[in-house]
Amino acid sequence: MASVELRNLVKRFGSYTALEGLDLSIGEGEFLVLLGPSGCGKSTTMRLVAGLEDPTGGEILIGGERVNDRPARDRDLAMVFQNYALYPHMTVGENIGYPLKVRGIGREERQRRVSEAAGRVELGDLLARRPAELSGGQRQRVALARAIVRHPRLFLMDEPLSNLDAKLRTVMRAQLKHIQRELGTTTIYVTHDQVEAMTLADRIVILNNARIQQQGSPAEIYARPANEFVAGFIGSPPMNLIRGQASGGQFHHAEGAFALPGQPAGKATIGIRPEDLSVIAPEGAPICGTVYSSELLGDCTLLNIRVGDELVAAKVGPEDGRAMDERVGLAFAPGKLHVFDGVTGERRSTFQ
């Protein structure tokens, strides 16, 4: 295991800034997920830690040692990529054992460690096959076994599940989490998929526009997003954001008004999770809208409701679907209404 510390890390490609003043500490054995949209800087951060890119400024420390000038091969880390990167002419066993072979590990020790790594990812009976004979999920497990066979002090994983179908991703998430806990290896995991982040991470770091927007446990980020970007990025569906005006202790919107005490006058945005909305009769409701779509998902029905210029999602019971164009009211669960500044997008200190 190794800690990782990034100090005022900067990376520029010509006039384009990929990272700007990133400060981040990762504890020994922590599973940290870098989450954000394309171009936010998450993959650049991983490549800098790996030694595949040189920083424009700042410091990278692994295990307390500055590694800015140390080549990738000397950083004692293993990477798992999105595209598996397996050698097609080698068997599964040879692919897994290749990192040991290039380090001069003897055949007997190599076979023992290959067998151990393959067993951890349930590939023990496939060691004689070649990559072309494997499914996508099996190939990804070979790539994972090849990473863990060296017993590195740091795992780096760059969107390793993005090429798998939804069912396989669910299975592989469980395997990844179990193996990382079992090995206790410090892990940095890059993804744009917030479901992966929520299910895998000890701590999530959300990036956008080359900067950290928020970091914390999945529960903390879900419950108290720092700004509108985080609120609209985390959750499936994400938090609803309804823009309006605060004045006189009320929130005003074209489709209704309700009490919002303690808020300064001016533009404001309220946030509410789909599961914290109730659909009621429009008479006397705080906010009203028109049903845009009703989708039965099995355990619930997802209603998309047109509220002014915005679509608002509400999760209701499987039997509570509504007709398109039906006029409905929306009510908020107590204590679940978030308030964001309508200009800066930052979370305000109070919420209903």
PDB file of N, CA, C and O in Angstrom, residues 70-134:
ATOM      1  N   ARG A  70      10.594  10.406 -11.935  1.00  0.00           N
ATOM      2  CA  ARG A  70      10.790   8.958 -11.957  1.00  0.00           C
ATOM      3  C   ARG A  70       9.974   8.352 -13.096  1.00  0.00           C
ATOM      4  O   ARG A  70       8.778   8.629 -13.214  1.00  0.00           O
ATOM      5  N   PRO A  71      10.559   7.516 -13.960  1.00  0.00           N
ATOM      6  CA  PRO A  71       9.791   6.928 -15.069  1.00  0.00           C
ATOM      7  C   PRO A  71       8.689   5.999 -14.559  1.00  0.00           C
ATOM      8  O   PRO A  71       8.742   5.499 -13.433  1.00  0.00           O
ATOM      9  N   ALA A  72       7.715   5.758 -15.417  1.00  0.00           N
ATOM     10  CA  ALA A  72       6.547   4.958 -15.035  1.00  0.00           C
ATOM     11  C   ALA A  72       6.937   3.583 -14.510  1.00  0.00           C
ATOM     12  O   ALA A  72       6.350   3.087 -13.537  1.00  0.00           O
ATOM     13  N   ARG A  73       7.926   2.948 -15.144  1.00  0.00           N
ATOM     14  CA  ARG A  73       8.288   1.582 -14.767  1.00  0.00           C
ATOM     15  C   ARG A  73       8.852   1.491 -13.355  1.00  0.00           C
ATOM     16  O   ARG A  73       8.890   0.404 -12.754  1.00  0.00           O
ATOM     17  N   ASP A  74       9.282   2.626 -12.785  1.00  0.00           N
ATOM     18  CA  ASP A  74       9.892   2.622 -11.455  1.00  0.00           C
ATOM     19  C   ASP A  74       8.957   3.143 -10.371  1.00  0.00           C
ATOM     20  O   ASP A  74       9.404   3.417  -9.249  1.00  0.00           O
ATOM     21  N   ARG A  75       7.671   3.282 -10.674  1.00  0.00           N
ATOM     22  CA  ARG A  75       6.735   3.828  -9.678  1.00  0.00           C
ATOM     23  C   ARG A  75       5.960   2.740  -8.932  1.00  0.00           C
ATOM     24  O   ARG A  75       5.147   3.050  -8.075  1.00  0.00           O
ATOM     25  N   ASP A  76       6.189   1.472  -9.276  1.00  0.00           N
ATOM     26  CA  ASP A  76       5.562   0.337  -8.598  1.00  0.00           C
ATOM     27  C   ASP A  76       4.038   0.465  -8.570  1.00  0.00           C
ATOM     28  O   ASP A  76       3.414   0.441  -7.514  1.00  0.00           O
ATOM     29  N   LEU A  77       3.473   0.612  -9.741  1.00  0.00           N
ATOM     30  CA  LEU A  77       2.020   0.687  -9.857  1.00  0.00           C
ATOM     31  C   LEU A  77       1.572  -0.158 -11.043  1.00  0.00           C
ATOM     32  O   LEU A  77       2.363  -0.525 -11.901  1.00  0.00           O
ATOM     33  N   ALA A  78       0.301  -0.498 -11.056  1.00  0.00           N
ATOM     34  CA  ALA A  78      -0.280  -1.292 -12.143  1.00  0.00           C
ATOM     35  C   ALA A  78      -1.519  -0.588 -12.660  1.00  0.00           C
ATOM     36  O   ALA A  78      -2.312  -0.051 -11.878  1.00  0.00           O
ATOM     37  N   MET A  79      -1.691  -0.601 -13.978  1.00  0.00           N
ATOM     38  CA  MET A  79      -2.839   0.058 -14.600  1.00  0.00           C
ATOM     39  C   MET A  79      -3.760  -0.961 -15.259  1.00  0.00           C
ATOM     40  O   MET A  79      -3.299  -1.958 -15.817  1.00  0.00           O
ATOM     41  N   VAL A  80      -5.051  -0.697 -15.189  1.00  0.00           N
ATOM     42  CA  VAL A  80      -6.063  -1.476 -15.902  1.00  0.00           C
ATOM     43  C   VAL A  80      -6.783  -0.504 -16.826  1.00  0.00           C
ATOM     44  O   VAL A  80      -7.349   0.494 -16.374  1.00  0.00           O
ATOM     45  N   PHE A  81      -6.750  -0.809 -18.132  1.00  0.00           N
ATOM     46  CA  PHE A  81      -7.285   0.114 -19.119  1.00  0.00           C
ATOM     47  C   PHE A  81      -8.677  -0.328 -19.597  1.00  0.00           C
ATOM     48  O   PHE A  81      -9.104  -1.461 -19.402  1.00  0.00           O
ATOM     49  N   GLN A  82      -9.313   0.591 -20.290  1.00  0.00           N
ATOM     50  CA  GLN A  82     -10.628   0.355 -20.880  1.00  0.00           C
ATOM     51  C   GLN A  82     -10.573  -0.714 -21.970  1.00  0.00           C
ATOM     52  O   GLN A  82     -11.506  -1.501 -22.135  1.00  0.00           O
ATOM     53  N   ASN A  83      -9.464  -0.786 -22.712  1.00  0.00           N
ATOM     54  CA  ASN A  83      -9.404  -1.668 -23.881  1.00  0.00           C
ATOM     55  C   ASN A  83      -8.663  -2.980 -23.610  1.00  0.00           C
ATOM     56  O   ASN A  83      -8.229  -3.658 -24.556  1.00  0.00           O
ATOM     57  N   TYR A  84      -8.464  -3.327 -22.336  1.00  0.00           N
ATOM     58  CA  TYR A  84      -7.867  -4.606 -21.896  1.00  0.00           C
ATOM     59  C   TYR A  84      -6.372  -4.707 -22.182  1.00  0.00           C
ATOM     60  O   TYR A  84      -5.616  -5.156 -21.334  1.00  0.00           O
ATOM     61  N   ALA A  85      -5.904  -4.342 -23.396  1.00  0.00           N
ATOM     62  CA  ALA A  85      -4.487  -4.355 -23.760  1.00  0.00           C
ATOM     63  C   ALA A  85      -3.847  -5.723 -23.514  1.00  0.00           C
ATOM     64  O   ALA A  85      -2.770  -5.830 -22.927  1.00  0.00           O
ATOM     65  N   LEU A  86      -4.500  -6.782 -24.000  1.00  0.00           N
ATOM     66  CA  LEU A  86      -3.958  -8.141 -23.863  1.00  0.00           C
ATOM     67  C   LEU A  86      -3.166  -8.514 -25.113  1.00  0.00           C
ATOM     68  O   LEU A  86      -3.437  -8.019 -26.214  1.00  0.00           O
ATOM     69  N   TYR A  87      -2.194  -9.403 -24.954  1.00  0.00           N
ATOM     70  CA  TYR A  87      -1.419  -9.907 -26.087  1.00  0.00           C
ATOM     71  C   TYR A  87      -2.184 -11.070 -26.725  1.00  0.00           C
ATOM     72  O   TYR A  87      -2.398 -12.111 -26.093  1.00  0.00           O
ATOM     73  N   PRO A  88      -2.628 -10.920 -27.988  1.00  0.00           N
ATOM     74  CA  PRO A  88      -3.502 -11.935 -28.598  1.00  0.00           C
ATOM     75  C   PRO A  88      -2.821 -13.281 -28.823  1.00  0.00           C
ATOM     76  O   PRO A  88      -3.497 -14.311 -28.856  1.00  0.00           O
ATOM     77  N   HIS A  89      -1.490 -13.305 -28.969  1.00  0.00           N
ATOM     78  CA  HIS A  89      -0.788 -14.560 -29.250  1.00  0.00           C
ATOM     79  C   HIS A  89      -0.457 -15.334 -27.973  1.00  0.00           C
ATOM     80  O   HIS A  89       0.036 -16.459 -28.050  1.00  0.00           O
ATOM     81  N   MET A  90      -0.715 -14.734 -26.819  1.00  0.00           N
ATOM     82  CA  MET A  90      -0.416 -15.397 -25.546  1.00  0.00           C
ATOM     83  C   MET A  90      -1.675 -15.991 -24.944  1.00  0.00           C
ATOM     84  O   MET A  90      -2.788 -15.497 -25.171  1.00  0.00           O
ATOM     85  N   THR A  91      -1.510 -17.047 -24.157  1.00  0.00           N
ATOM     86  CA  THR A  91      -2.640 -17.610 -23.414  1.00  0.00           C
ATOM     87  C   THR A  91      -2.998 -16.679 -22.262  1.00  0.00           C
ATOM     88  O   THR A  91      -2.268 -15.727 -21.947  1.00  0.00           O
ATOM     89  N   VAL A  92      -4.114 -16.984 -21.614  1.00  0.00           N
ATOM     90  CA  VAL A  92      -4.533 -16.219 -20.437  1.00  0.00           C
ATOM     91  C   VAL A  92      -3.434 -16.258 -19.378  1.00  0.00           C
ATOM     92  O   VAL A  92      -3.043 -15.233 -18.803  1.00  0.00           O
ATOM     93  N   GLY A  93      -2.913 -17.446 -19.122  1.00  0.00           N
ATOM     94  CA  GLY A  93      -1.861 -17.581 -18.116  1.00  0.00           C
ATOM     95  C   GLY A  93      -0.616 -16.795 -18.466  1.00  0.00           C
ATOM     96  O   GLY A  93       0.006 -16.165 -17.605  1.00  0.00           O
ATOM     97  N   GLU A  94      -0.246 -16.801 -19.734  1.00  0.00           N
ATOM     98  CA  GLU A  94       0.943 -16.063 -20.165  1.00  0.00           C
ATOM     99  C   GLU A  94       0.718 -14.557 -20.070  1.00  0.00           C
ATOM    100  O   GLU A  94       1.634 -13.802 -19.710  1.00  0.00           O
ATOM    101  N   ASN A  95      -0.495 -14.109 -20.408  1.00  0.00           N
ATOM    102  CA  ASN A  95      -0.815 -12.688 -20.269  1.00  0.00           C
ATOM    103  C   ASN A  95      -0.715 -12.242 -18.817  1.00  0.00           C
ATOM    104  O   ASN A  95      -0.133 -11.193 -18.520  1.00  0.00           O
ATOM    105  N   ILE A  96      -1.294 -13.042 -17.928  1.00  0.00           N
ATOM    106  CA  ILE A  96      -1.266 -12.679 -16.513  1.00  0.00           C
ATOM    107  C   ILE A  96       0.164 -12.659 -15.991  1.00  0.00           C
ATOM    108  O   ILE A  96       0.567 -11.761 -15.234  1.00  0.00           O
ATOM    109  N   GLY A  97       0.970 -13.644 -16.402  1.00  0.00           N
ATOM    110  CA  GLY A  97       2.310 -13.769 -15.864  1.00  0.00           C
ATOM    111  C   GLY A  97       3.357 -12.913 -16.536  1.00  0.00           C
ATOM    112  O   GLY A  97       4.498 -12.838 -16.051  1.00  0.00           O
ATOM    113  N   TYR A  98       2.998 -12.235 -17.623  1.00  0.00           N
ATOM    114  CA  TYR A  98       4.004 -11.488 -18.379  1.00  0.00           C
ATOM    115  C   TYR A  98       4.732 -10.429 -17.543  1.00  0.00           C
ATOM    116  O   TYR A  98       5.961 -10.299 -17.647  1.00  0.00           O
ATOM    117  N   PRO A  99       4.047  -9.642 -16.694  1.00  0.00           N
ATOM    118  CA  PRO A  99       4.778  -8.657 -15.884  1.00  0.00           C
ATOM    119  C   PRO A  99       5.830  -9.304 -14.985  1.00  0.00           C
ATOM    120  O   PRO A  99       6.850  -8.674 -14.682  1.00  0.00           O
ATOM    121  N   LEU A 100       5.574 -10.530 -14.539  1.00  0.00           N
ATOM    122  CA  LEU A 100       6.553 -11.226 -13.701  1.00  0.00           C
ATOM    123  C   LEU A 100       7.726 -11.721 -14.541  1.00  0.00           C
ATOM    124  O   LEU A 100       8.882 -11.696 -14.098  1.00  0.00           O
ATOM    125  N   LYS A 101       7.403 -12.166 -15.758  1.00  0.00           N
ATOM    126  CA  LYS A 101       8.459 -12.689 -16.633  1.00  0.00           C
ATOM    127  C   LYS A 101       9.479 -11.612 -16.965  1.00  0.00           C
ATOM    128  O   LYS A 101      10.705 -11.854 -16.936  1.00  0.00           O
ATOM    129  N   VAL A 102       9.007 -10.395 -17.291  1.00  0.00           N
ATOM    130  CA  VAL A 102       9.938  -9.330 -17.671  1.00  0.00           C
ATOM    131  C   VAL A 102      10.765  -8.859 -16.481  1.00  0.00           C
ATOM    132  O   VAL A 102      11.800  -8.205 -16.658  1.00  0.00           O
ATOM    133  N   ARG A 103      10.302  -9.187 -15.270  1.00  0.00           N
ATOM    134  CA  ARG A 103      11.074  -8.835 -14.075  1.00  0.00           C
ATOM    135  C   ARG A 103      11.986  -9.972 -13.616  1.00  0.00           C
ATOM    136  O   ARG A 103      12.595  -9.903 -12.556  1.00  0.00           O
ATOM    137  N   GLY A 104      12.012 -11.043 -14.415  1.00  0.00           N
ATOM    138  CA  GLY A 104      12.937 -12.125 -14.123  1.00  0.00           C
ATOM    139  C   GLY A 104      12.506 -13.060 -13.016  1.00  0.00           C
ATOM    140  O   GLY A 104      13.332 -13.795 -12.466  1.00  0.00           O
ATOM    141  N   ILE A 105      11.203 -13.077 -12.699  1.00  0.00           N
ATOM    142  CA  ILE A 105      10.697 -14.000 -11.675  1.00  0.00           C
ATOM    143  C   ILE A 105      10.758 -15.428 -12.234  1.00  0.00           C
ATOM    144  O   ILE A 105      10.368 -15.691 -13.374  1.00  0.00           O
ATOM    145  N   GLY A 106      11.233 -16.371 -11.428  1.00  0.00           N
ATOM    146  CA  GLY A 106      11.377 -17.753 -11.869  1.00  0.00           C
ATOM    147  C   GLY A 106      10.059 -18.409 -12.237  1.00  0.00           C
ATOM    148  O   GLY A 106       8.993 -18.004 -11.769  1.00  0.00           O
ATOM    149  N   ARG A 107      10.135 -19.467 -13.073  1.00  0.00           N
ATOM    150  CA  ARG A 107       8.930 -20.110 -13.591  1.00  0.00           C
ATOM    151  C   ARG A 107       8.020 -20.632 -12.474  1.00  0.00           C
ATOM    152  O   ARG A 107       6.803 -20.444 -12.508  1.00  0.00           O
ATOM    153  N   GLU A 108       8.600 -21.302 -11.476  1.00  0.00           N
ATOM    154  CA  GLU A 108       7.776 -21.900 -10.418  1.00  0.00           C
ATOM    155  C   GLU A 108       7.034 -20.831  -9.620  1.00  0.00           C
ATOM    156  O   GLU A 108       5.830 -20.949  -9.378  1.00  0.00           O
ATOM    157  N   GLU A 109       7.749 -19.781  -9.237  1.00  0.00           N
ATOM    158  CA  GLU A 109       7.111 -18.687  -8.501  1.00  0.00           C
ATOM    159  C   GLU A 109       6.094 -17.969  -9.386  1.00  0.00           C
ATOM    160  O   GLU A 109       5.010 -17.576  -8.927  1.00  0.00           O
ATOM    161  N   ARG A 110       6.424 -17.839 -10.656  1.00  0.00           N
ATOM    162  CA  ARG A 110       5.522 -17.194 -11.600  1.00  0.00           C
ATOM    163  C   ARG A 110       4.218 -17.971 -11.715  1.00  0.00           C
ATOM    164  O   ARG A 110       3.121 -17.397 -11.661  1.00  0.00           O
ATOM    165  N   GLN A 111       4.299 -19.270 -11.859  1.00  0.00           N
ATOM    166  CA  GLN A 111       3.104 -20.096 -11.981  1.00  0.00           C
ATOM    167  C   GLN A 111       2.249 -20.037 -10.714  1.00  0.00           C
ATOM    168  O   GLN A 111       1.015 -20.014 -10.786  1.00  0.00           O
ATOM    169  N   ARG A 112       2.913 -20.013  -9.573  1.00  0.00           N
ATOM    170  CA  ARG A 112       2.170 -19.941  -8.310  1.00  0.00           C
ATOM    171  C   ARG A 112       1.374 -18.645  -8.222  1.00  0.00           C
ATOM    172  O   ARG A 112       0.184 -18.649  -7.869  1.00  0.00           O
ATOM    173  N   ARG A 113       2.016 -17.535  -8.573  1.00  0.00           N
ATOM    174  CA  ARG A 113       1.354 -16.242  -8.462  1.00  0.00           C
ATOM    175  C   ARG A 113       0.297 -16.055  -9.546  1.00  0.00           C
ATOM    176  O   ARG A 113      -0.742 -15.411  -9.321  1.00  0.00           O
ATOM    177  N   VAL A 114       0.527 -16.607 -10.727  1.00  0.00           N
ATOM    178  CA  VAL A 114      -0.493 -16.568 -11.784  1.00  0.00           C
ATOM    179  C   VAL A 114      -1.731 -17.340 -11.335  1.00  0.00           C
ATOM    180  O   VAL A 114      -2.869 -16.877 -11.501  1.00  0.00           O
ATOM    181  N   SER A 115      -1.531 -18.516 -10.777  1.00  0.00           N
ATOM    182  CA  SER A 115      -2.653 -19.329 -10.298  1.00  0.00           C
ATOM    183  C   SER A 115      -3.427 -18.598  -9.198  1.00  0.00           C
ATOM    184  O   SER A 115      -4.663 -18.608  -9.176  1.00  0.00           O
ATOM    185  N   GLU A 116      -2.699 -17.948  -8.311  1.00  0.00           N
ATOM    186  CA  GLU A 116      -3.342 -17.202  -7.223  1.00  0.00           C
ATOM    187  C   GLU A 116      -4.156 -16.040  -7.761  1.00  0.00           C
ATOM    188  O   GLU A 116      -5.310 -15.820  -7.366  1.00  0.00           O
ATOM    189  N   ALA A 117      -3.572 -15.254  -8.690  1.00  0.00           N
ATOM    190  CA  ALA A 117      -4.274 -14.100  -9.249  1.00  0.00           C
ATOM    191  C   ALA A 117      -5.487 -14.536 -10.068  1.00  0.00           C
ATOM    192  O   ALA A 117      -6.558 -13.930  -9.996  1.00  0.00           O
ATOM    193  N   ALA A 118      -5.325 -15.604 -10.861  1.00  0.00           N
ATOM    194  CA  ALA A 118      -6.446 -16.102 -11.666  1.00  0.00           C
ATOM    195  C   ALA A 118      -7.585 -16.586 -10.775  1.00  0.00           C
ATOM    196  O   ALA A 118      -8.767 -16.403 -11.098  1.00  0.00           O
ATOM    197  N   GLY A 119      -7.241 -17.211  -9.656  1.00  0.00           N
ATOM    198  CA  GLY A 119      -8.272 -17.673  -8.728  1.00  0.00           C
ATOM    199  C   GLY A 119      -9.071 -16.529  -8.147  1.00  0.00           C
ATOM    200  O   GLY A 119     -10.280 -16.660  -7.922  1.00  0.00           O
ATOM    201  N   ARG A 120      -8.429 -15.410  -7.901  1.00  0.00           N
ATOM    202  CA  ARG A 120      -9.130 -14.255  -7.311  1.00  0.00           C
ATOM    203  C   ARG A 120     -10.197 -13.701  -8.255  1.00  0.00           C
ATOM    204  O   ARG A 120     -11.195 -13.142  -7.811  1.00  0.00           O
ATOM    205  N   VAL A 121      -9.976 -13.841  -9.569  1.00  0.00           N
ATOM    206  CA  VAL A 121     -10.942 -13.304 -10.537  1.00  0.00           C
ATOM    207  C   VAL A 121     -11.709 -14.422 -11.253  1.00  0.00           C
ATOM    208  O   VAL A 121     -12.313 -14.200 -12.309  1.00  0.00           O
ATOM    209  N   GLU A 122     -11.652 -15.619 -10.689  1.00  0.00           N
ATOM    210  CA  GLU A 122     -12.440 -16.759 -11.169  1.00  0.00           C
ATOM    211  C   GLU A 122     -12.088 -17.125 -12.611  1.00  0.00           C
ATOM    212  O   GLU A 122     -12.963 -17.341 -13.450  1.00  0.00           O
ATOM    213  N   LEU A 123     -10.778 -17.209 -12.893  1.00  0.00           N
ATOM    214  CA  LEU A 123     -10.315 -17.596 -14.229  1.00  0.00           C
ATOM    215  C   LEU A 123      -9.436 -18.834 -14.187  1.00  0.00           C
ATOM    216  O   LEU A 123      -8.753 -19.143 -15.163  1.00  0.00           O
ATOM    217  N   GLY A 124      -9.439 -19.540 -13.074  1.00  0.00           N
ATOM    218  CA  GLY A 124      -8.531 -20.659 -12.896  1.00  0.00           C
ATOM    219  C   GLY A 124      -8.636 -21.736 -13.950  1.00  0.00           C
ATOM    220  O   GLY A 124      -7.633 -22.393 -14.280  1.00  0.00           O
ATOM    221  N   ASP A 125      -9.820 -21.929 -14.540  1.00  0.00           N
ATOM    222  CA  ASP A 125     -10.001 -22.988 -15.534  1.00  0.00           C
ATOM    223  C   ASP A 125      -9.865 -22.479 -16.971  1.00  0.00           C
ATOM    224  O   ASP A 125     -10.143 -23.212 -17.922  1.00  0.00           O
ATOM    225  N   LEU A 126      -9.418 -21.225 -17.138  1.00  0.00           N
ATOM    226  CA  LEU A 126      -9.301 -20.649 -18.486  1.00  0.00           C
ATOM    227  C   LEU A 126      -7.868 -20.261 -18.835  1.00  0.00           C
ATOM    228  O   LEU A 126      -7.639 -19.573 -19.831  1.00  0.00           O
ATOM    229  N   LEU A 127      -6.901 -20.710 -18.075  1.00  0.00           N
ATOM    230  CA  LEU A 127      -5.526 -20.249 -18.252  1.00  0.00           C
ATOM    231  C   LEU A 127      -4.930 -20.648 -19.596  1.00  0.00           C
ATOM    232  O   LEU A 127      -4.011 -19.982 -20.089  1.00  0.00           O
ATOM    233  N   ALA A 128      -5.426 -21.714 -20.207  1.00  0.00           N
ATOM    234  CA  ALA A 128      -4.858 -22.182 -21.484  1.00  0.00           C
ATOM    235  C   ALA A 128      -5.508 -21.520 -22.696  1.00  0.00           C
ATOM    236  O   ALA A 128      -5.045 -21.706 -23.830  1.00  0.00           O
ATOM    237  N   ARG A 129      -6.571 -20.753 -22.491  1.00  0.00           N
ATOM    238  CA  ARG A 129      -7.236 -20.109 -23.626  1.00  0.00           C
ATOM    239  C   ARG A 129      -6.493 -18.847 -24.057  1.00  0.00           C
ATOM    240  O   ARG A 129      -5.682 -18.297 -23.321  1.00  0.00           O
ATOM    241  N   ARG A 130      -6.844 -18.390 -25.273  1.00  0.00           N
ATOM    242  CA  ARG A 130      -6.296 -17.134 -25.762  1.00  0.00           C
ATOM    243  C   ARG A 130      -7.391 -16.059 -25.699  1.00  0.00           C
ATOM    244  O   ARG A 130      -8.591 -16.375 -25.638  1.00  0.00           O
ATOM    245  N   PRO A 131      -7.018 -14.767 -25.677  1.00  0.00           N
ATOM    246  CA  PRO A 131      -8.000 -13.692 -25.529  1.00  0.00           C
ATOM    247  C   PRO A 131      -9.162 -13.762 -26.512  1.00  0.00           C
ATOM    248  O   PRO A 131     -10.302 -13.427 -26.150  1.00  0.00           O
ATOM    249  N   ALA A 132      -8.924 -14.195 -27.759  1.00  0.00           N
ATOM    250  CA  ALA A 132      -9.995 -14.241 -28.758  1.00  0.00           C
ATOM    251  C   ALA A 132     -11.096 -15.226 -28.383  1.00  0.00           C
ATOM    252  O   ALA A 132     -12.223 -15.136 -28.897  1.00  0.00           O
ATOM    253  N   GLU A 133     -10.795 -16.162 -27.489  1.00  0.00           N
ATOM    254  CA  GLU A 133     -11.773 -17.170 -27.078  1.00  0.00           C
ATOM    255  C   GLU A 133     -12.568 -16.743 -25.847  1.00  0.00           C
ATOM    256  O   GLU A 133     -13.372 -17.525 -25.346  1.00  0.00           O
ATOM    257  N   LEU A 134     -12.357 -15.520 -25.386  1.00  0.00           N
ATOM    258  CA  LEU A 134     -12.985 -15.055 -24.147  1.00  0.00           C
ATOM    259  C   LEU A 134     -14.054 -14.002 -24.429  1.00  0.00           C
ATOM    260  O   LEU A 134     -14.020 -13.302 -25.439  1.00  0.00           O
TER     261      LEU A 134
END
